[in-house]
């Protein structure tokens, strides 16, 4: 490994600079020569001066790693983590922890800080035990450092992507007000940007704000924000999240019983699928339509047919990961169970219901609509047991369904669970 002096000499010669040019006005050429030949130990201020005249990052000659070396480390870390396996994440964290003392103020260092923050957060959510054994845990320390470097390098889009990640953390923890505070500050700073990448980022922030506002139950403001985001996307031809904007609009309109308007937005998403031939858009839309047909429109046979079609689509869809496929099969099983419940075929329905995660803190990490939808299961099961004449079991499950839904009084699903409990109690009183 080269000494500091040898590194300076190598860089100077590669840049074809003389000792005098490196010395500048603040030191002598003789002093530079002594440093290069390891005859004297330079101060930090001297090294910073030499780094400026060589036009390099000071860390490169102060015991840090070169940008090329850091880029190589990033590539290795990406390989370890691409499969989202715990072993790979732990290996990456161990490596990044060792890299921390060698990081500086360059782009590659910011990337490593950002990656470290995201992996730590992922481990906290999905591998809590492993996370708690780590010597470093506070991911916000590393998002802060990444943002500082990106800002100093005038890489605003990169800094704002980190802000989106921070907002996502708060949103996942159910801190919707804090989420909005983070988003609104950045939205204000993006309003007058003219670059297309900034406009695209602006729409992403708008979409995130829409999710946060709808999660708080303010649907009137949510619809206004959706209109604003869609109009902006059309005007500036920003298609990144156009599909998701219309999808979100449809779901919220169905919740408000505005079926005609909701279907118009679904038609827009289907046109987009035809244009893009995007597999995940198609699969996602089919899944949502199954729910709409079953829950909002009571077209049960049609929903079951579409569920079969989606299952076939999943067999053909190469880009879909194993984890996504498994999650979709779980949703399909629940969807079929709910259809059979309404068709009064409880023997078919009950084995298909999937176990829900009743851990409140975990469920808070999702959008309330997703959580409330999952929490419908006990109410449907209650209807099945009511059909089978098992009244005590039906009442127990109906009460559980209402209790789980109390967190979401602004959603239709809560009203559904209350109606199920009312129906069960009326039947029980007659037995």
Short mmCIF file of C-alpha atoms in Angstrom, two decimals:
data_model
loop_
_atom_site.label_atom_id
_atom_site.label_comp_id
_atom_site.label_asym_id
_atom_site.label_seq_id
_atom_site.Cartn_x
_atom_site.Cartn_y
_atom_site.Cartn_z
CA UNK A 1 0.00 0.00 0.00
CA UNK A 2 1.37 3.43 -0.92
CA UNK A 3 2.27 5.99 1.73
CA UNK A 4 0.59 9.41 1.67
CA UNK A 5 3.71 10.92 0.08
CA UNK A 6 3.85 8.23 -2.60
CA UNK A 7 0.16 8.76 -3.39
CA UNK A 8 0.73 12.51 -3.82
CA UNK A 9 3.72 11.88 -6.07
CA UNK A 10 1.80 9.38 -8.24
CA UNK A 11 -1.20 11.68 -8.65
CA UNK A 12 1.02 14.71 -9.37
CA UNK A 13 2.93 12.86 -12.10
CA UNK A 14 -0.26 11.44 -13.62
CA UNK A 15 -1.62 14.99 -13.85
CA UNK A 16 1.74 16.21 -15.24
CA UNK A 17 2.14 18.90 -12.57
CA UNK A 18 5.43 20.29 -11.21
CA UNK A 19 6.36 20.53 -7.53
CA UNK A 20 5.98 24.30 -7.77
CA UNK A 21 2.47 24.03 -9.22
CA UNK A 22 1.41 21.72 -6.39
CA UNK A 23 3.03 23.96 -3.78
CA UNK A 24 1.19 27.06 -4.97
CA UNK A 25 1.57 30.20 -2.86
CA UNK A 26 1.06 28.60 0.54
CA UNK A 27 4.13 26.32 0.66
CA UNK A 28 7.44 25.66 -1.06
CA UNK A 29 8.27 23.12 -3.75
CA UNK A 30 10.96 21.77 -1.42
CA UNK A 31 8.35 21.01 1.24
CA UNK A 32 6.23 19.13 -1.30
CA UNK A 33 9.31 17.12 -2.25
CA UNK A 34 9.98 16.24 1.40
CA UNK A 35 6.37 15.07 1.82
CA UNK A 36 6.49 12.98 -1.35
CA UNK A 37 9.68 11.27 -0.17
CA UNK A 38 8.31 10.64 3.33
CA UNK A 39 10.91 12.96 4.92
CA UNK A 40 8.32 14.94 6.87
CA UNK A 41 4.81 14.38 8.17
CA UNK A 42 2.29 16.85 6.71
CA UNK A 43 -0.49 18.46 8.73
CA UNK A 44 -4.17 18.01 7.83
CA UNK A 45 -4.24 21.62 6.55
CA UNK A 46 -1.23 20.94 4.31
CA UNK A 47 -2.83 17.82 2.87
CA UNK A 48 -6.08 19.70 2.21
CA UNK A 49 -4.10 22.39 0.35
CA UNK A 50 -2.27 19.79 -1.75
CA UNK A 51 -5.57 18.03 -2.50
CA UNK A 52 -7.07 21.31 -3.75
CA UNK A 53 -4.13 21.98 -6.07
CA UNK A 54 -4.30 18.38 -7.34
CA UNK A 55 -8.09 18.80 -7.76
CA UNK A 56 -8.89 15.62 -5.83
CA UNK A 57 -10.93 14.70 -2.76
CA UNK A 58 -8.71 15.17 0.35
CA UNK A 59 -9.78 11.74 1.58
CA UNK A 60 -7.87 10.15 -1.30
CA UNK A 61 -4.58 11.15 0.32
CA UNK A 62 -5.69 11.11 3.96
CA UNK A 63 -6.19 7.40 4.39
CA UNK A 64 -9.47 7.22 2.50
CA UNK A 65 -10.43 5.13 -0.49
CA UNK A 66 -10.45 6.27 -4.08
CA UNK A 67 -13.73 6.75 -5.93
CA UNK A 68 -12.91 3.75 -8.09
CA UNK A 69 -12.42 1.58 -5.01
CA UNK A 70 -15.70 2.78 -3.51
CA UNK A 71 -17.52 2.15 -6.80
CA UNK A 72 -16.21 -1.41 -6.74
CA UNK A 73 -17.46 -1.80 -3.16
CA UNK A 74 -20.91 -0.53 -4.18
CA UNK A 75 -21.06 -3.09 -6.97
CA UNK A 76 -20.19 -5.88 -4.53
CA UNK A 77 -22.76 -4.69 -1.98
CA UNK A 78 -25.43 -4.57 -4.69
CA UNK A 79 -24.66 -8.17 -5.64
CA UNK A 80 -24.96 -9.33 -2.04
CA UNK A 81 -28.33 -7.63 -1.56
CA UNK A 82 -30.05 -8.15 -4.92
CA UNK A 83 -31.91 -11.29 -3.75
CA UNK A 84 -33.18 -9.67 -0.52
CA UNK A 85 -31.76 -12.53 1.56
CA UNK A 86 -30.87 -11.95 5.22
CA UNK A 87 -27.37 -13.40 4.82
CA UNK A 88 -26.57 -10.98 2.00
CA UNK A 89 -27.87 -7.99 3.95
CA UNK A 90 -25.82 -8.85 7.02
CA UNK A 91 -22.71 -9.32 4.90
CA UNK A 92 -23.33 -5.93 3.25
CA UNK A 93 -23.81 -4.16 6.58
CA UNK A 94 -20.63 -5.67 7.99
CA UNK A 95 -18.72 -4.44 4.94
CA UNK A 96 -20.26 -0.96 4.99
CA UNK A 97 -19.55 -0.56 8.69
CA UNK A 98 -15.87 -1.15 7.90
CA UNK A 99 -16.07 1.37 5.06
CA UNK A 100 -17.48 4.21 7.17
CA UNK A 101 -14.10 5.56 8.37
CA UNK A 102 -12.91 5.72 4.75
CA UNK A 103 -15.86 7.66 3.33
CA UNK A 104 -15.57 11.28 2.28
CA UNK A 105 -17.75 13.82 0.47
CA UNK A 106 -18.02 12.26 -2.97
CA UNK A 107 -20.95 10.70 -4.80
CA UNK A 108 -19.83 7.14 -4.07
CA UNK A 109 -19.70 7.84 -0.34
CA UNK A 110 -23.24 9.25 -0.46
CA UNK A 111 -24.41 6.10 -2.26
CA UNK A 112 -22.95 3.93 0.50
CA UNK A 113 -24.58 6.02 3.24
CA UNK A 114 -27.91 5.78 1.41
CA UNK A 115 -27.62 2.02 0.87
CA UNK A 116 -26.70 1.47 4.50
CA UNK A 117 -29.76 3.42 5.68
CA UNK A 118 -32.12 1.47 3.43
CA UNK A 119 -30.73 -1.93 4.43
CA UNK A 120 -30.91 -1.05 8.14
CA UNK A 121 -34.55 -0.01 7.75
CA UNK A 122 -35.39 -3.19 5.83
CA UNK A 123 -33.82 -5.32 8.57
CA UNK A 124 -35.69 -3.43 11.29
CA UNK A 125 -38.99 -4.16 9.58
CA UNK A 126 -38.53 -7.73 8.43
CA UNK A 127 -35.68 -9.20 10.53
CA UNK A 128 -36.09 -7.45 13.89
CA UNK A 129 -33.97 -9.92 15.88
CA UNK A 130 -31.00 -9.58 13.53
CA UNK A 131 -31.41 -5.80 13.45
CA UNK A 132 -31.30 -5.53 17.24
CA UNK A 133 -27.97 -7.36 17.32
CA UNK A 134 -26.30 -4.78 15.07
CA UNK A 135 -23.83 -2.26 16.49
CA UNK A 136 -25.22 0.43 14.15
CA UNK A 137 -28.96 1.00 13.92
CA UNK A 138 -30.00 4.62 13.41
CA UNK A 139 -30.66 4.80 9.66
CA UNK A 140 -31.58 8.48 9.91
CA UNK A 141 -27.93 9.26 10.72
CA UNK A 142 -26.99 7.89 7.31
CA UNK A 143 -29.86 9.43 5.32
CA UNK A 144 -28.83 12.79 6.79
CA UNK A 145 -25.21 12.30 5.71
CA UNK A 146 -26.24 11.15 2.22
CA UNK A 147 -28.47 14.20 1.75
CA UNK A 148 -25.71 16.56 2.88
CA UNK A 149 -23.28 15.16 0.33
CA UNK A 150 -25.82 15.15 -2.51
CA UNK A 151 -26.72 18.78 -1.75
CA UNK A 152 -23.05 19.80 -1.65
CA UNK A 153 -22.54 18.12 -5.01
CA UNK A 154 -25.67 19.93 -6.33
CA UNK A 155 -27.34 16.58 -7.00
CA UNK A 156 -30.80 17.68 -5.94
CA UNK A 157 -32.72 14.76 -7.45
CA UNK A 158 -30.59 12.28 -5.50
CA UNK A 159 -31.11 14.23 -2.27
CA UNK A 160 -34.87 14.32 -2.82
CA UNK A 161 -35.00 10.58 -3.46
CA UNK A 162 -33.53 10.18 0.03
CA UNK A 163 -36.23 12.53 1.36
CA UNK A 164 -38.86 10.27 -0.23
CA UNK A 165 -37.31 7.33 1.58
CA UNK A 166 -37.49 9.22 4.90
CA UNK A 167 -41.14 10.08 4.23
CA UNK A 168 -41.83 6.43 3.49
CA UNK A 169 -40.39 5.45 6.87
CA UNK A 170 -42.70 7.87 8.69
CA UNK A 171 -45.68 6.79 6.59
CA UNK A 172 -44.95 3.11 7.30
CA UNK A 173 -44.92 3.86 11.01
CA UNK A 174 -48.32 5.55 10.79
CA UNK A 175 -46.90 9.05 11.36
CA UNK A 176 -49.02 10.66 8.65
CA UNK A 177 -48.68 14.26 9.89
CA UNK A 178 -44.89 14.00 9.99
CA UNK A 179 -44.98 12.39 6.56
CA UNK A 180 -46.92 15.36 5.20
CA UNK A 181 -44.54 17.85 6.81
CA UNK A 182 -41.58 16.18 5.07
CA UNK A 183 -43.39 15.97 1.72
CA UNK A 184 -44.83 19.49 1.70
CA UNK A 185 -41.44 21.10 2.23
CA UNK A 186 -39.98 19.30 -0.78
CA UNK A 187 -43.08 19.82 -2.94
CA UNK A 188 -42.77 23.56 -2.38
CA UNK A 189 -39.13 23.48 -3.48
CA UNK A 190 -40.02 21.51 -6.63
CA UNK A 191 -42.95 23.63 -7.80
CA UNK A 192 -41.02 25.88 -10.16
CA UNK A 193 -38.48 23.38 -11.45
CA UNK A 194 -38.33 23.18 -15.24
CA UNK A 195 -36.20 20.07 -15.82
CA UNK A 196 -38.17 16.96 -16.82
CA UNK A 197 -36.53 14.76 -14.16
CA UNK A 198 -37.57 17.29 -11.51
CA UNK A 199 -41.14 17.38 -12.84
CA UNK A 200 -41.24 13.59 -12.63
CA UNK A 201 -40.00 13.72 -9.04
CA UNK A 202 -42.61 16.40 -8.26
CA UNK A 203 -45.39 14.02 -9.32
CA UNK A 204 -43.90 11.24 -7.18
CA UNK A 205 -44.04 13.57 -4.18
CA UNK A 206 -47.64 14.49 -5.04
CA UNK A 207 -48.60 10.81 -5.18
CA UNK A 208 -46.99 10.15 -1.83
CA UNK A 209 -48.84 13.13 -0.36
CA UNK A 210 -52.08 11.68 -1.75
CA UNK A 211 -51.46 8.39 0.07
CA UNK A 212 -50.70 10.21 3.32
CA UNK A 213 -53.81 12.43 3.13
CA UNK A 214 -56.11 9.53 2.20
CA UNK A 215 -54.64 7.50 5.09
CA UNK A 216 -55.83 10.23 7.46
CA UNK A 217 -59.38 9.90 6.08
CA UNK A 218 -59.64 13.29 4.34
CA UNK A 219 -61.04 12.04 1.03
CA UNK A 220 -62.26 15.44 -0.19
CA UNK A 221 -58.73 16.83 -0.10
CA UNK A 222 -57.43 13.56 -1.55
CA UNK A 223 -59.65 13.88 -4.64
CA UNK A 224 -58.53 17.50 -5.12
CA UNK A 225 -54.89 16.41 -4.91
CA UNK A 226 -55.50 13.56 -7.36
CA UNK A 227 -57.05 15.97 -9.87
CA UNK A 228 -54.06 18.29 -9.49
CA UNK A 229 -51.53 15.48 -9.96
CA UNK A 230 -53.32 13.98 -12.97
CA UNK A 231 -53.64 17.35 -14.71
CA UNK A 232 -49.98 18.12 -14.09
CA UNK A 233 -48.97 14.68 -15.41
CA UNK A 234 -51.01 15.15 -18.59
CA UNK A 235 -49.81 18.70 -19.19
CA UNK A 236 -46.13 17.80 -18.83
CA UNK A 237 -46.42 14.23 -20.18
CA UNK A 238 -45.14 12.68 -16.94
CA UNK A 239 -46.23 9.05 -17.13
CA UNK A 240 -44.12 7.52 -14.33
CA UNK A 241 -46.98 7.24 -11.83
CA UNK A 242 -49.95 7.95 -14.12
CA UNK A 243 -51.21 4.38 -13.70
CA UNK A 244 -51.02 4.50 -9.91
CA UNK A 245 -52.77 7.88 -9.75
CA UNK A 246 -55.81 6.54 -11.61
CA UNK A 247 -55.73 3.27 -9.69
CA UNK A 248 -55.78 5.13 -6.38
CA UNK A 249 -58.58 7.38 -7.61
CA UNK A 250 -60.71 4.36 -8.55
CA UNK A 251 -60.30 2.66 -5.17
CA UNK A 252 -61.17 5.79 -3.21
CA UNK A 253 -64.19 6.53 -5.41
CA UNK A 254 -65.52 3.01 -4.86
CA UNK A 255 -65.15 3.61 -1.12
CA UNK A 256 -67.37 6.67 -1.58
CA UNK A 257 -69.93 4.66 -3.63
CA UNK A 258 -69.14 6.64 -6.79
CA UNK A 259 -68.98 3.53 -8.98
CA UNK A 260 -69.51 5.20 -12.35
CA UNK A 261 -66.62 7.61 -11.84
CA UNK A 262 -64.46 4.85 -10.39
CA UNK A 263 -64.93 2.69 -13.47
CA UNK A 264 -63.86 5.59 -15.70
CA UNK A 265 -60.50 5.66 -13.93
CA UNK A 266 -60.20 1.89 -14.26
CA UNK A 267 -60.81 2.23 -18.00
CA UNK A 268 -57.91 4.71 -18.15
CA UNK A 269 -55.59 2.22 -16.45
CA UNK A 270 -56.64 -0.47 -18.93
CA UNK A 271 -55.83 1.82 -21.87
CA UNK A 272 -52.41 2.41 -20.35
CA UNK A 273 -51.87 -1.34 -20.02
CA UNK A 274 -52.78 -1.83 -23.69
CA UNK A 275 -50.27 0.85 -24.67
CA UNK A 276 -47.40 -0.30 -22.46
CA UNK A 277 -48.07 -4.06 -22.38
CA UNK A 278 -46.78 -3.88 -18.80
CA UNK A 279 -47.14 -7.24 -17.04
CA UNK A 280 -47.29 -5.92 -13.48
CA UNK A 281 -49.84 -3.24 -14.42
CA UNK A 282 -52.03 -5.95 -15.95
CA UNK A 283 -51.72 -8.28 -12.95
CA UNK A 284 -52.34 -5.49 -10.47
CA UNK A 285 -55.43 -4.28 -12.35
CA UNK A 286 -56.86 -7.80 -12.55
CA UNK A 287 -56.38 -8.25 -8.80
CA UNK A 288 -58.11 -4.95 -8.04
CA UNK A 289 -60.99 -5.68 -10.42
CA UNK A 290 -61.63 -9.01 -8.68
CA UNK A 291 -62.08 -7.12 -5.41
CA UNK A 292 -64.29 -4.45 -7.01
CA UNK A 293 -66.50 -7.08 -8.67
CA UNK A 294 -66.89 -9.05 -5.44
CA UNK A 295 -67.19 -6.34 -2.82
CA UNK A 296 -68.62 -3.26 -4.52
CA UNK A 297 -70.62 -4.70 -7.44
CA UNK A 298 -71.55 -8.17 -6.12
CA UNK A 299 -70.74 -9.80 -9.49
CA UNK A 300 -69.47 -12.96 -7.86
CA UNK A 301 -69.33 -15.40 -10.78
CA UNK A 302 -67.52 -12.82 -12.89
CA UNK A 303 -65.03 -12.24 -10.07
CA UNK A 304 -64.33 -15.98 -9.82
CA UNK A 305 -63.75 -16.23 -13.58
CA UNK A 306 -61.31 -13.30 -13.41
CA UNK A 307 -59.52 -15.00 -10.49
CA UNK A 308 -58.95 -18.06 -12.69
CA UNK A 309 -57.66 -15.84 -15.50
CA UNK A 310 -55.26 -14.12 -13.12
CA UNK A 311 -53.92 -17.48 -11.95
CA UNK A 312 -53.17 -18.38 -15.56
CA UNK A 313 -51.57 -14.98 -16.12
CA UNK A 314 -49.24 -15.59 -13.18
CA UNK A 315 -48.00 -18.83 -14.77
CA UNK A 316 -47.03 -16.94 -17.93
CA UNK A 317 -45.58 -13.84 -16.29
CA UNK A 318 -41.80 -14.33 -16.21
CA UNK A 319 -40.85 -10.96 -14.67
CA UNK A 320 -42.91 -11.61 -11.52
CA UNK A 321 -40.75 -12.59 -8.54
CA UNK A 322 -41.45 -15.60 -6.35
CA UNK A 323 -42.39 -13.36 -3.39
CA UNK A 324 -44.88 -11.34 -5.45
CA UNK A 325 -46.40 -14.51 -6.90
CA UNK A 326 -46.85 -16.02 -3.44
CA UNK A 327 -48.49 -12.83 -2.14
CA UNK A 328 -50.85 -12.74 -5.13
CA UNK A 329 -51.86 -16.37 -4.55
CA UNK A 330 -52.71 -15.48 -0.94
CA UNK A 331 -54.89 -12.59 -2.15
CA UNK A 332 -56.54 -14.82 -4.75
CA UNK A 333 -57.38 -17.43 -2.13
CA UNK A 334 -59.02 -14.77 0.06
CA UNK A 335 -60.89 -13.30 -2.91
CA UNK A 336 -62.35 -16.68 -3.85
CA UNK A 337 -63.29 -17.34 -0.22
CA UNK A 338 -65.22 -14.07 -0.08
CA UNK A 339 -67.04 -14.86 -3.31
CA UNK A 340 -68.07 -18.31 -2.05
CA UNK A 341 -69.22 -16.73 1.23
CA UNK A 342 -71.61 -14.44 -0.63
CA UNK A 343 -72.73 -17.37 -2.80
CA UNK A 344 -73.58 -19.15 0.49
CA UNK A 345 -71.09 -21.96 -0.05
CA UNK A 346 -69.34 -21.90 3.35
CA UNK A 347 -67.74 -25.35 2.95
CA UNK A 348 -65.84 -24.04 -0.08
CA UNK A 349 -65.07 -20.67 1.48
CA UNK A 350 -63.68 -21.50 4.93
CA UNK A 351 -60.59 -23.52 3.86
CA UNK A 352 -59.58 -20.71 1.49
CA UNK A 353 -59.38 -17.90 4.04
CA UNK A 354 -55.80 -16.89 4.81
CA UNK A 355 -54.57 -16.12 8.32
CA UNK A 356 -54.30 -12.38 8.90
CA UNK A 357 -51.52 -10.74 10.87
CA UNK A 358 -53.19 -9.19 13.89
CA UNK A 359 -50.05 -7.49 15.16
CA UNK A 360 -51.22 -3.90 15.38
CA UNK A 361 -47.79 -2.35 14.90
CA UNK A 362 -47.15 -4.33 11.75
CA UNK A 363 -50.53 -3.43 10.28
CA UNK A 364 -49.93 0.25 11.04
CA UNK A 365 -47.02 0.09 8.62
CA UNK A 366 -49.41 -0.24 5.70
CA UNK A 367 -51.97 2.10 4.18
CA UNK A 368 -55.20 1.92 6.23
CA UNK A 369 -57.17 0.73 3.18
CA UNK A 370 -54.89 -2.30 2.80
CA UNK A 371 -55.06 -3.11 6.50
CA UNK A 372 -58.83 -2.63 6.67
CA UNK A 373 -59.29 -4.88 3.63
CA UNK A 374 -57.28 -7.65 5.29
CA UNK A 375 -59.25 -7.21 8.50
CA UNK A 376 -62.48 -8.08 6.67
CA UNK A 377 -61.66 -11.79 6.94
CA UNK A 378 -63.27 -12.44 10.38
CA UNK A 379 -66.50 -10.78 9.21
CA UNK A 380 -66.70 -13.03 6.14
CA UNK A 381 -65.87 -16.07 8.27
CA UNK A 382 -68.66 -15.04 10.63
CA UNK A 383 -71.12 -15.13 7.71
CA UNK A 384 -69.90 -18.63 6.82
CA UNK A 385 -70.49 -19.95 10.34
CA UNK A 386 -73.86 -18.21 10.41
CA UNK A 387 -74.79 -20.11 7.23
CA UNK A 388 -73.67 -23.34 8.92
CA UNK A 389 -75.77 -22.60 11.99
CA UNK A 390 -72.75 -22.26 14.32
CA UNK A 391 -74.06 -19.11 15.99
CA UNK A 392 -71.56 -18.79 18.86
CA UNK A 393 -68.61 -19.02 16.49
CA UNK A 394 -70.30 -16.57 14.11
CA UNK A 395 -70.84 -14.01 16.88
CA UNK A 396 -67.27 -14.36 18.16
CA UNK A 397 -65.83 -13.71 14.70
CA UNK A 398 -68.27 -10.89 13.89
CA UNK A 399 -67.30 -9.08 17.10
CA UNK A 400 -63.63 -9.61 16.32
CA UNK A 401 -64.15 -8.16 12.82
CA UNK A 402 -65.68 -4.95 14.20
CA UNK A 403 -62.98 -4.62 16.84
CA UNK A 404 -60.23 -4.87 14.23
CA UNK A 405 -61.94 -2.29 12.01
CA UNK A 406 -62.35 0.36 14.73
CA UNK A 407 -59.09 1.95 13.63
CA UNK A 408 -60.65 2.75 10.24
CA UNK A 409 -64.05 4.38 10.89
CA UNK A 410 -63.84 6.44 7.68
CA UNK A 411 -63.77 3.36 5.42
CA UNK A 412 -66.68 1.36 4.02
CA UNK A 413 -65.17 -1.87 5.27
CA UNK A 414 -65.83 -0.81 8.87
CA UNK A 415 -69.51 -0.29 8.05
CA UNK A 416 -69.62 -3.72 6.40
CA UNK A 417 -68.24 -5.39 9.54
CA UNK A 418 -70.79 -3.55 11.69
CA UNK A 419 -73.61 -4.75 9.41
CA UNK A 420 -72.34 -8.34 9.66
CA UNK A 421 -72.32 -8.12 13.46
CA UNK A 422 -75.85 -6.69 13.43
CA UNK A 423 -77.08 -9.52 11.17
CA UNK A 424 -75.44 -12.18 13.34
CA UNK A 425 -76.90 -10.75 16.55
CA UNK A 426 -80.37 -10.63 15.03
CA UNK A 427 -80.13 -14.29 13.99
CA UNK A 428 -78.72 -15.33 17.37
CA UNK A 429 -81.61 -13.60 19.15
CA UNK A 430 -84.09 -15.70 17.14
CA UNK A 431 -82.57 -19.11 17.82
#
